[in-house]
Coordinates of N, CA and C in Angstrom, one line a residue:
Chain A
X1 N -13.4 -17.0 67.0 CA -11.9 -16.6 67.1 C -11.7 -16.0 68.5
X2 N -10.5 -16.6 69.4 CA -10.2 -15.6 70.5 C -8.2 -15.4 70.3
X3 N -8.4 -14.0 71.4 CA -6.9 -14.3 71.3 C -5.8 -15.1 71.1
X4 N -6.2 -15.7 71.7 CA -5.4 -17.5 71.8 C -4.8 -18.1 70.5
X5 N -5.5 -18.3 69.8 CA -6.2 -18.7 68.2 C -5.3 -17.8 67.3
X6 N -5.6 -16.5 67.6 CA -5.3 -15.3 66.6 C -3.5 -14.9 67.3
X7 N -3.5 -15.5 68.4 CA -1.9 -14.8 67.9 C -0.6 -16.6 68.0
X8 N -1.7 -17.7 68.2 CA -1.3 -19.0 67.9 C -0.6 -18.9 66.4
X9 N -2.2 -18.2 65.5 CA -2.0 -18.1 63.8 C -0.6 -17.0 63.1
X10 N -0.9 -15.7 64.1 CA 0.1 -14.9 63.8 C 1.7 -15.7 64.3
X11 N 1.4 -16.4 65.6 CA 3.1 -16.5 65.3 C 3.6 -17.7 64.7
X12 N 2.6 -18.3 63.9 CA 2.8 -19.8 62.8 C 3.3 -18.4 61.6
X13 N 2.7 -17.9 61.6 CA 3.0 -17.1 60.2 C 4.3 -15.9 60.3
X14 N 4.3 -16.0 61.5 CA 6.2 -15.0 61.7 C 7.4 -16.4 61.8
X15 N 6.8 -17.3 61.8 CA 7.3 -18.2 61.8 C 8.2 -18.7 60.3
X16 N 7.1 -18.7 59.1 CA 7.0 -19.1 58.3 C 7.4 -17.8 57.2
X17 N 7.6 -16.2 57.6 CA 8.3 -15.5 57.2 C 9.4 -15.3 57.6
X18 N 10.0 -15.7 58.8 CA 11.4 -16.4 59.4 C 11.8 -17.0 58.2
X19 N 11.5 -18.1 57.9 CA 12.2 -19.1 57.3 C 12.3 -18.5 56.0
X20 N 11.0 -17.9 55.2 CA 11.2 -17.1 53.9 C 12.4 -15.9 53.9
X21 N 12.7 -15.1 55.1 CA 13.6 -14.3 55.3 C 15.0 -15.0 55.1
X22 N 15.1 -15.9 55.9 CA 16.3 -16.8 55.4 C 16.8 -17.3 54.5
X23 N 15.9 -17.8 53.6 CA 16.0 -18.1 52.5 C 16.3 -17.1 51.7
X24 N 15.5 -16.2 51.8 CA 15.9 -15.1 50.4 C 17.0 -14.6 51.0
X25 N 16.9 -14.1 52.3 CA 17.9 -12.9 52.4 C 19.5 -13.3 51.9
X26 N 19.9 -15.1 53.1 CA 20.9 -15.6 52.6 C 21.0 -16.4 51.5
X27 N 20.0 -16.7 50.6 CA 20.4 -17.7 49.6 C 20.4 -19.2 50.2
X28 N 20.3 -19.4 51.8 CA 20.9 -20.7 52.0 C 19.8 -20.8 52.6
X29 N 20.1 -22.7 53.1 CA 18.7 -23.1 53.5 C 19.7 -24.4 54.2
X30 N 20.9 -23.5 55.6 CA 21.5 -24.5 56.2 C 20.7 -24.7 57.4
X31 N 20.8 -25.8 57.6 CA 20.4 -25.7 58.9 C 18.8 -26.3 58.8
X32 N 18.5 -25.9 58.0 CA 16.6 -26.3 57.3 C 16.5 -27.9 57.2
X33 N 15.4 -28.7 57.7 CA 15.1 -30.3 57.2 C 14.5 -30.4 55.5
X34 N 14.5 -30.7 55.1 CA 13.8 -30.0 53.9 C 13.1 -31.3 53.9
X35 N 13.0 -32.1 54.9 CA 11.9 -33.5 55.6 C 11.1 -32.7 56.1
X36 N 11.4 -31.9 57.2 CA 10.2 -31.3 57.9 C 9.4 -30.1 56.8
X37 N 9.8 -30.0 55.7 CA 9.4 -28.5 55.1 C 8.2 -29.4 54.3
X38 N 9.0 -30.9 53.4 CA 8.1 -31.5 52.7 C 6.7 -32.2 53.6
X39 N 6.9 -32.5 55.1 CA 6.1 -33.0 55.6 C 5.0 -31.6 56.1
X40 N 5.4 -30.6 56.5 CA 4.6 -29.6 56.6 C 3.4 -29.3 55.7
X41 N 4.2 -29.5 54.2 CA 3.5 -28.9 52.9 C 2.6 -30.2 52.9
X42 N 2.5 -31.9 53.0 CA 1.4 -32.6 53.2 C 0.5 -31.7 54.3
X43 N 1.2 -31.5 55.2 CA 0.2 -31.2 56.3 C -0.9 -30.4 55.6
X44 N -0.6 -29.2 55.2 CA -1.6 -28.5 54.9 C -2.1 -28.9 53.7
X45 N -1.6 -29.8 52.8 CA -2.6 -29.8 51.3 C -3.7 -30.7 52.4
X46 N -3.0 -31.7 53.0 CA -4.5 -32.8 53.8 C -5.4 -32.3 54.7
X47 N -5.1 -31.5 55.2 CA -6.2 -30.5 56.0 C -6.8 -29.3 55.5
X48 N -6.7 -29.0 54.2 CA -7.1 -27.7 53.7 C -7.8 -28.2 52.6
X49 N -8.3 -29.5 52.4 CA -9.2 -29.9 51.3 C -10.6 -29.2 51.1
X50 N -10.8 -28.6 52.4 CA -12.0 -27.7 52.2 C -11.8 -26.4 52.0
X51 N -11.0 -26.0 51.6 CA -10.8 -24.8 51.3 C -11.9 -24.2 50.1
X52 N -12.2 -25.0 49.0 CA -13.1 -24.9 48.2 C -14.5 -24.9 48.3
X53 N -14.7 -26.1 49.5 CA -15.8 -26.1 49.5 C -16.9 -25.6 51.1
X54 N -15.6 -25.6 51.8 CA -16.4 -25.0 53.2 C -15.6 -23.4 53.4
X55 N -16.7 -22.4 52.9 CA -16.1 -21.0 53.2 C -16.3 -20.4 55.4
X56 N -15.2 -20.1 55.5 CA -15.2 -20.0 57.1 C -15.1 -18.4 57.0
X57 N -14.4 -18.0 56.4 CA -14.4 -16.6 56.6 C -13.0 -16.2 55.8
X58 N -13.0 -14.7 55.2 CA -12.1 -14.7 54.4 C -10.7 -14.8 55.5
X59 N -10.1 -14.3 56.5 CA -9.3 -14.9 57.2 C -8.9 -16.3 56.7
X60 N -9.7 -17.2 57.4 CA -9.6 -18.7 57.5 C -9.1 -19.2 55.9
X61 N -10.0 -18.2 55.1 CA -9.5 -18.7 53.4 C -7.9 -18.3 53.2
X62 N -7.8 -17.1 53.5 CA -6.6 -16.2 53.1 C -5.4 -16.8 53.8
X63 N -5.4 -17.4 54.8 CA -4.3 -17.9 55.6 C -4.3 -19.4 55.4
X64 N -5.3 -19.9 55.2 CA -5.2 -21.5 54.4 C -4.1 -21.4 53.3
X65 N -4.4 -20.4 52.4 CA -3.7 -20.0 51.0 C -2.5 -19.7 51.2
X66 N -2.2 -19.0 52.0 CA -0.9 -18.4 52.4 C 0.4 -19.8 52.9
X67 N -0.4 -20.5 53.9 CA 0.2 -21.7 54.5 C 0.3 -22.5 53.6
X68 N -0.3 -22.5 52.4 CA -0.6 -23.9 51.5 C 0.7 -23.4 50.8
X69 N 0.8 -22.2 50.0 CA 1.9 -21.5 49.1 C 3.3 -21.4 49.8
X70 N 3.0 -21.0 50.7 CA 4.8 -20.7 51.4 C 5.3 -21.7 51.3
X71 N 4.4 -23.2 52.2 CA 5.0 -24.3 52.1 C 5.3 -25.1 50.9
X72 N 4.7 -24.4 50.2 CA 5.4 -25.3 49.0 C 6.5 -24.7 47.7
X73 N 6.2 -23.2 48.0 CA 7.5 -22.8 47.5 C 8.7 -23.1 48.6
X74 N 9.0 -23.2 49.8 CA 10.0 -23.1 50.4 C 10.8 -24.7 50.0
X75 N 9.7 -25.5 49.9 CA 10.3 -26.8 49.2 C 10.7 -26.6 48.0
X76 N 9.5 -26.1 46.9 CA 10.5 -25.9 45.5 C 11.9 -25.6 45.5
X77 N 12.5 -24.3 46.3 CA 13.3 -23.6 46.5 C 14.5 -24.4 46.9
X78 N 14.2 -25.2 48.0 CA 15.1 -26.3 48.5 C 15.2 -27.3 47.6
X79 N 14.5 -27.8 46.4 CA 15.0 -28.8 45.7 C 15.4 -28.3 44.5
X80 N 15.3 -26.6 44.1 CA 15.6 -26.7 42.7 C 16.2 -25.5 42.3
X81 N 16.4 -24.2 43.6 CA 17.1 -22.9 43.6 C 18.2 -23.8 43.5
X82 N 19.2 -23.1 42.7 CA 20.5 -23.7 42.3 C 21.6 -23.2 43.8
X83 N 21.3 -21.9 44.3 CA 21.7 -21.4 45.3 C 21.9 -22.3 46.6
X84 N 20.4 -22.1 46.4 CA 19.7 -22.6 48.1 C 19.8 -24.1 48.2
X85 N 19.4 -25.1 47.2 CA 19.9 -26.2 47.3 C 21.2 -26.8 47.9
X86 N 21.9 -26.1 47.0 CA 23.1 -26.4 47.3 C 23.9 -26.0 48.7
X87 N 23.3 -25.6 49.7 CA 23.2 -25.1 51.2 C 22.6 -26.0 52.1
X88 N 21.7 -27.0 51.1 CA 20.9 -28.1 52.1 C 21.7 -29.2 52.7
X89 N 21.7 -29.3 53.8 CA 22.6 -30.2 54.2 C 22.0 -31.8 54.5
X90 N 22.2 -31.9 53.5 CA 21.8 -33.2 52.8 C 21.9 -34.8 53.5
X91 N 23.6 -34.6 54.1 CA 24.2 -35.8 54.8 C 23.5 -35.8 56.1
X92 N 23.4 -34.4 56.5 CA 22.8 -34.4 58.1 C 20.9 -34.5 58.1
X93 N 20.5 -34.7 56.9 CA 18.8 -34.5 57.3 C 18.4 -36.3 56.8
X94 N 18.7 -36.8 57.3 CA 19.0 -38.4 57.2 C 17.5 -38.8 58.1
X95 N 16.9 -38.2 58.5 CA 15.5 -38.6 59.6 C 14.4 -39.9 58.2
X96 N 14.1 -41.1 58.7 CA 13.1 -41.5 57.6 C 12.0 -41.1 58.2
X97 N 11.5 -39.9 57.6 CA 10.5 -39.4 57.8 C 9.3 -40.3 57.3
X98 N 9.6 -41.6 56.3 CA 8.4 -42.4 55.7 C 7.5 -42.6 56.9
X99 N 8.7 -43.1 57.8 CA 7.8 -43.8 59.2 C 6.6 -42.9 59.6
X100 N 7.3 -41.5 59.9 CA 6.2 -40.4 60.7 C 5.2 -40.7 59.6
X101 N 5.2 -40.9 58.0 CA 3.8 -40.8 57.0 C 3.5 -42.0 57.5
X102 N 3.6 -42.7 57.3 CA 2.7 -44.6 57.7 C 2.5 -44.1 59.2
X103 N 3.1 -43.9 60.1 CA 2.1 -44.4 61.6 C 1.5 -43.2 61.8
X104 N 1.6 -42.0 61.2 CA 0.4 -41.2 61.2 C -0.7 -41.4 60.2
X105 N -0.7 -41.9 59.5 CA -1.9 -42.7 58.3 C -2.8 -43.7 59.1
X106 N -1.6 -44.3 59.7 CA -2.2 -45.8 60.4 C -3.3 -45.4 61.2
X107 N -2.7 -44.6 62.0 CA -3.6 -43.8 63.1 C -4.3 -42.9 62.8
X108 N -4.6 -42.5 61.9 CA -5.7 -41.6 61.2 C -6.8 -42.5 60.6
X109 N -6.7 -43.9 60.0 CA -7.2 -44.8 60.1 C -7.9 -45.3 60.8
X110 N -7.5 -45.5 62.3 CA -7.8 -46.0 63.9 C -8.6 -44.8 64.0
X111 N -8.2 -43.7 64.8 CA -8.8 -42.5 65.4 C -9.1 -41.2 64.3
X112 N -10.3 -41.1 64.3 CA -10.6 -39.9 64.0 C -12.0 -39.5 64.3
X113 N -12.4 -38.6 63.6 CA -13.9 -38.6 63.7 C -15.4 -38.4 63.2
X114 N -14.4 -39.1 62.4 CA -15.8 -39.8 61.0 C -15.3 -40.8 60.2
X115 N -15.9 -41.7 59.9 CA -14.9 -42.4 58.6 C -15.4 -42.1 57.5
X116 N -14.8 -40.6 57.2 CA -14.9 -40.2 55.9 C -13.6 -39.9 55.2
X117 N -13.4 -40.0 53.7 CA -11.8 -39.2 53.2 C -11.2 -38.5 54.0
X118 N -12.2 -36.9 54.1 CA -11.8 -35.3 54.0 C -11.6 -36.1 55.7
X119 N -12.5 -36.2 56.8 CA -11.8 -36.4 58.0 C -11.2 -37.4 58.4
X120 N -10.7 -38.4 57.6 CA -9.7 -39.3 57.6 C -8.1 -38.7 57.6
X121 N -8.3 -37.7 56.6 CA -7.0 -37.4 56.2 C -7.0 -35.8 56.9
X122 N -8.0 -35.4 57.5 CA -7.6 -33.9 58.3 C -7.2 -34.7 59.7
X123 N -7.4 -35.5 60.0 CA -7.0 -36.7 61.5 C -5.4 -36.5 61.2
X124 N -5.0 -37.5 59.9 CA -3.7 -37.6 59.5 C -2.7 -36.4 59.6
X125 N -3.2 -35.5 59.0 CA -2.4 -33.8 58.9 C -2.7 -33.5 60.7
X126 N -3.2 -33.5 61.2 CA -3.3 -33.2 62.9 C -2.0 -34.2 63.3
X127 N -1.6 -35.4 63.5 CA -0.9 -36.1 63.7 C 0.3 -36.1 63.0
X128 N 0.3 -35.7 61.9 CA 1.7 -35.9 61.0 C 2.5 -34.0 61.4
X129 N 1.3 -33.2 61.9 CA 2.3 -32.0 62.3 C 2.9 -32.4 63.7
X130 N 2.2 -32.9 64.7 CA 2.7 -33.1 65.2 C 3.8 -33.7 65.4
X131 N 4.5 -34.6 64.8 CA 5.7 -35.4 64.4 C 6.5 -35.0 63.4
X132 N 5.8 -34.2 62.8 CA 6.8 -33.4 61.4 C 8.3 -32.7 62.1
X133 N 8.3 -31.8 63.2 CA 9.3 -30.8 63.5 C 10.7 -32.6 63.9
X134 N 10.2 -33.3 64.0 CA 10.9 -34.3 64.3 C 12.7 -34.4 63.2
X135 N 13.0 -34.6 62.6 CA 13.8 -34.3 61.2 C 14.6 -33.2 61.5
X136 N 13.5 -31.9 61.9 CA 13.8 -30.6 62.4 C 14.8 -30.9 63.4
X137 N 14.4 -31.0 64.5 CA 15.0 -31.5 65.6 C 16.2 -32.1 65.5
X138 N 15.9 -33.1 64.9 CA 17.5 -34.0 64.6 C 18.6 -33.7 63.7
X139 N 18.5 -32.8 62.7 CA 19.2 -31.9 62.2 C 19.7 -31.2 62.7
X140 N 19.4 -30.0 63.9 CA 19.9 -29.0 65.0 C 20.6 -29.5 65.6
X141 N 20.5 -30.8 66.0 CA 22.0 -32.0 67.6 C 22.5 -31.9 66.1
X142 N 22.4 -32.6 65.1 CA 23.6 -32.7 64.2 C 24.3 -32.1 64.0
X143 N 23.8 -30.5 64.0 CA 24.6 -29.2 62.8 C 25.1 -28.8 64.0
X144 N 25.2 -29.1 65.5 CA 25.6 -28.1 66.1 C 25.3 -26.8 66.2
X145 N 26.0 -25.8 66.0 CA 25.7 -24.8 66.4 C 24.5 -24.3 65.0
X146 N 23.7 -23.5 65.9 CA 22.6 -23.2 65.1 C 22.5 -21.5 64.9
X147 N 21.8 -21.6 63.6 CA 21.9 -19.9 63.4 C 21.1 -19.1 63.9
X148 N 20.7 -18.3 64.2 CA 20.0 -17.2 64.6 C 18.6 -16.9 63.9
X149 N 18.5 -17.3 63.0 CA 17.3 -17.2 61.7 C 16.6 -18.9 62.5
X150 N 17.4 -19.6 62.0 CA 16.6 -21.0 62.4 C 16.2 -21.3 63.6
X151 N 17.4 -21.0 64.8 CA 16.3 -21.0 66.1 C 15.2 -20.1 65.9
X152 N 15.3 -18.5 65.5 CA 13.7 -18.0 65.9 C 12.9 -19.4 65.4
X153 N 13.3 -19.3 64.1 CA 12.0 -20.1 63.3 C 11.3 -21.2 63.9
X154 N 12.6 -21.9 64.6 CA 12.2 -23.2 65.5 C 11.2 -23.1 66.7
X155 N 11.5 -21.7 67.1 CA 10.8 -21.2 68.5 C 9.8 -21.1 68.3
X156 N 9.2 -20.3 67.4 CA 8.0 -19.5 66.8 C 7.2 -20.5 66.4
X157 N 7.6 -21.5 65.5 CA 7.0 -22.6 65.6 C 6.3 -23.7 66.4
X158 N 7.4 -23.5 67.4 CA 7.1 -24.6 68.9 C 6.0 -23.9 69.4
X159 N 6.1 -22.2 69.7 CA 5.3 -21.6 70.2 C 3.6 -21.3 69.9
X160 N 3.6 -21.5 68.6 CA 2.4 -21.3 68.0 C 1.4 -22.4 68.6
X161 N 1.7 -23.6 68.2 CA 0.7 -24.6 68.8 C 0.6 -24.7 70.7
X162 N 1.3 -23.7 71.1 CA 1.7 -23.7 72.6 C 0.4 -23.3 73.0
X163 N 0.4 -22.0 71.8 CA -0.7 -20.8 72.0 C -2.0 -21.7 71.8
X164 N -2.2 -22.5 70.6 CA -3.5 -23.0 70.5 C -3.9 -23.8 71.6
X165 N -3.0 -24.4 72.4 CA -3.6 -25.3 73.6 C -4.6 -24.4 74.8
X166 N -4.0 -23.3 74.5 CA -4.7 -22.1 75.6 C -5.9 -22.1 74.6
X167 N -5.9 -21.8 73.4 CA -7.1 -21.7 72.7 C -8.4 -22.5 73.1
X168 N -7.6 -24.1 72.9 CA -8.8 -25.5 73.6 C -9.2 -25.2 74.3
X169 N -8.3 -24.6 75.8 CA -9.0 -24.3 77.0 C -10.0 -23.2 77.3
X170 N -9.5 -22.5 76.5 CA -10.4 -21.2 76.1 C -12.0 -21.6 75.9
X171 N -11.6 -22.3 74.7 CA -13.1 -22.9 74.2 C -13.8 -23.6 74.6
X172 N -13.1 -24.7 75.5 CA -14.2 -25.5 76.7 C -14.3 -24.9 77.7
X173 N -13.8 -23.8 78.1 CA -14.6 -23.0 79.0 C -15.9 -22.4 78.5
X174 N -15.6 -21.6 77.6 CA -16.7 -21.2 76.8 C -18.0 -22.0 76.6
X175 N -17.8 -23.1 75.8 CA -18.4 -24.0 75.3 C -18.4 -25.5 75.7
X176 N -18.6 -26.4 76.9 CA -18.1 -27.3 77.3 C -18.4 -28.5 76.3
X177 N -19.5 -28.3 75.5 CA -19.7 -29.3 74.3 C -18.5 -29.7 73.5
X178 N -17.7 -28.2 73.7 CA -16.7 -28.2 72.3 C -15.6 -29.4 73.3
X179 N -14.6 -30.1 72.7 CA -14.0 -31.2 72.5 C -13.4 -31.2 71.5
X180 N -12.3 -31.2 71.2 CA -11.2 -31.7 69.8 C -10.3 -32.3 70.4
X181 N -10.5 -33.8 70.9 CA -9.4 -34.2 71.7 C -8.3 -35.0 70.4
X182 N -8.6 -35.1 69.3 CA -7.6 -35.3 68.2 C -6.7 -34.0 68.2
X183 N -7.3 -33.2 67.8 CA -6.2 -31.9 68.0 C -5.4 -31.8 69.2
X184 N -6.8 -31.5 69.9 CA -5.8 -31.4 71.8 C -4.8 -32.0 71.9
X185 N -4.9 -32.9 72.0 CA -3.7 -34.2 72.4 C -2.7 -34.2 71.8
X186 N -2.9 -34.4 70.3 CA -1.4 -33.8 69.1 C -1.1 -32.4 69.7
X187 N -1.7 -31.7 70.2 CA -1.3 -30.4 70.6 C -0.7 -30.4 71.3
X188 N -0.6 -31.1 72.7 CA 0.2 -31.7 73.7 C 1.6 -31.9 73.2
X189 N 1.4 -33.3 72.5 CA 2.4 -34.1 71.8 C 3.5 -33.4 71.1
X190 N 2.8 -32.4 70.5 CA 3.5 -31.5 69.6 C 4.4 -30.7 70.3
X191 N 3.8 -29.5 71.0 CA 4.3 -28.7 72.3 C 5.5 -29.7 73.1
X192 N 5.3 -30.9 73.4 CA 6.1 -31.8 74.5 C 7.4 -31.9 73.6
X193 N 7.7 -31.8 72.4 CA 8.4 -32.6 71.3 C 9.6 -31.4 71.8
X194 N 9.2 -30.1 71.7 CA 9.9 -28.8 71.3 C 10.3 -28.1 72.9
X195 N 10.3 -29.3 73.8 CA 10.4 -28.8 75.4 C 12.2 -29.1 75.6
X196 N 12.9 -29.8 74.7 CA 14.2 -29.9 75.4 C 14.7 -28.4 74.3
X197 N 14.4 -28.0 72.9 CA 14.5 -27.1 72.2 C 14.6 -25.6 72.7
X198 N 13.4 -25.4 73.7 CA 12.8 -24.3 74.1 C 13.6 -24.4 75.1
X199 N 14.0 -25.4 76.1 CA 14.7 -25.5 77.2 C 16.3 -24.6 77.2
X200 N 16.7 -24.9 75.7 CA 18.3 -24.7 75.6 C 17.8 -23.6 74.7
X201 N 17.1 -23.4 74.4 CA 16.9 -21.6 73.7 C 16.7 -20.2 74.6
X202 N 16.2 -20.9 75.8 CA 15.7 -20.2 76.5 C 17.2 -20.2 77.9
X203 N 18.1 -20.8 78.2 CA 19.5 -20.6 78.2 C 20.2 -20.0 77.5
X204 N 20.4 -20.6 76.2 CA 21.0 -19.2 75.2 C 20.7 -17.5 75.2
X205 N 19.4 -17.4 75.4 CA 18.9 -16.3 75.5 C 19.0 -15.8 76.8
X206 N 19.2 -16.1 78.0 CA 19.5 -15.9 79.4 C 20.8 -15.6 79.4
X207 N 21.6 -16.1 78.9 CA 23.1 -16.1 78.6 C 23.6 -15.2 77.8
X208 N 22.8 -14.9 76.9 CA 22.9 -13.9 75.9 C 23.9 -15.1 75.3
X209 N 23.8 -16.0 74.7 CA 25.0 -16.9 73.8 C 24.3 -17.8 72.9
X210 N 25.5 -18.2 72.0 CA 24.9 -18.8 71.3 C 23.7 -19.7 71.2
X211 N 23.0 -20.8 70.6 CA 22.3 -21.7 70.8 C 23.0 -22.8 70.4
X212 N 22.9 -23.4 71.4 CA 23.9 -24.7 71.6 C 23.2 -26.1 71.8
X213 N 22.2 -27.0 70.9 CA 21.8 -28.0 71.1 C 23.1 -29.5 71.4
X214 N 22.6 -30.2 72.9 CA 23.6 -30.8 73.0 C 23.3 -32.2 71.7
X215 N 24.7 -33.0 71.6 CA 24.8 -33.3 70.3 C 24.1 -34.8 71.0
Chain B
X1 N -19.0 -20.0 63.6 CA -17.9 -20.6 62.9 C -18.3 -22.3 62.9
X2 N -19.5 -22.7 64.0 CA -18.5 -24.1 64.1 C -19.1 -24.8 62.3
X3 N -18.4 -25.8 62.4 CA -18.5 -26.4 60.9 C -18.8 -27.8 61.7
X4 N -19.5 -28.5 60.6 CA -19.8 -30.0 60.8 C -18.3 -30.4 61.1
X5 N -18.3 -30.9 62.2 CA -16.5 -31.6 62.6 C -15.8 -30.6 62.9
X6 N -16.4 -29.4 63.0 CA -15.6 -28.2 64.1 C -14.6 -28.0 63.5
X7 N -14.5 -28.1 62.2 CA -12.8 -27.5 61.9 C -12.4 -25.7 61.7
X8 N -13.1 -25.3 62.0 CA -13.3 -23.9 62.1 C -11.9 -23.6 61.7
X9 N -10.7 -24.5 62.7 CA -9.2 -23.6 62.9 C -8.6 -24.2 62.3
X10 N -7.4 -23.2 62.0 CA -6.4 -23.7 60.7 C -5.6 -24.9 61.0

């Protein structure tokens, strides 16, 4: 574990109490993909299949669990709080996310690094996060003006995998053996996605004004 | 930490 890593994980998880804030505090869940929330929650059931069987440390267990549960009550919530549902904006989260599942499968298929199940489909969840905030994204030019709760959440998010890139580098310095160019690269890809996002958040915040994604 | 396939990280 180095810094990198550990405050990558912390700000995925201020991230993901962002969005639980939002939710409870307002009842509403505007502005939310509830594409990106359901593709998030694959992410982690496909990459956390070892949670049972490869112990890493209670950390590694406890935040597996955490990430597996949030994400999937935040979905429950979005399809069946009578409140919060009905705040989803439904007409505007129109993204076919099917595509992001098939060409990240396909390519999990192609590249990985084993042809086994468990790393077939930990390949898939590396690539399908990376393309997940996608939905995200295109909902925000839609809704226009965005709230205050959802940009942090969106930032914090962007930011997290920002941090683990420093992590990789961290660790091939350390370690030159070490190599995760499946991750690295989605890491990239991912980070690159959230660069026009970060661009106009970081105006807004300069400006002290709203956040204004152009449409 | 490392694990067969390095997945050490979340």
């Amino acid at each position: 574990m180095n810094i990198f890593r550990f405050l990558g994980d912390m700000t995925h998880l201020i991230s993901i109490l962002i969005l639980l804030l939002k939710i409870y505090a307002t009842k509403s869940c505007s502005g939310i993909s509830l594409k990106t929330q359901e593709l998030y929650a694959l992410v982690f059931l496909t990459r956390y299949l070892d949670l049972f069987t490869d112990f890493i440390s209670v950390y590694n267990t406890v935040m597996k669990l955490v990430f597996i549960a949030s994400s999937l009550a935040i979905v429950w919530c979005m399809r069946n709080h009578p409140l919060v549902r009905r705040s989803y904006d439904k007409q505007l989260d129109t993204f076919r996310h099917y595509f992001l599942l098939l060409a990240s499968f396909l390519l999990a298929l192609l590249l990985h690094e084993k042809f086994a199940f468990q790393e077939v489909l930990w390949a898939f969840s590396i690539y399908l996060e990376a393309v997940a905030i996608l939905p995200q994204l295109v909902l925000l030019q839609r809704s226009g003006n965005v709230d205050n709760l959802t940009g942090q959440y969106v930032f914090f998010l962007g930011a997290y995998r920002a941090l683990y890139i420093f992590n990789w580098i961290y660790r091939y310095f350390i370690d030159p053996h070490f190599t995760r160019w499946i991750a690295c690269v989605s890491g990239l890809v991912q980070t690159a996605l959230y660069a026009d996002f970060f661009y106009y958040y970081f105006i807004s915040w300069k400006n002290n004004a709203k956040l204004q994604l152009p449409a | 930490e490392q694990l067969q396939g390095g997945h050490d990280e979340l």
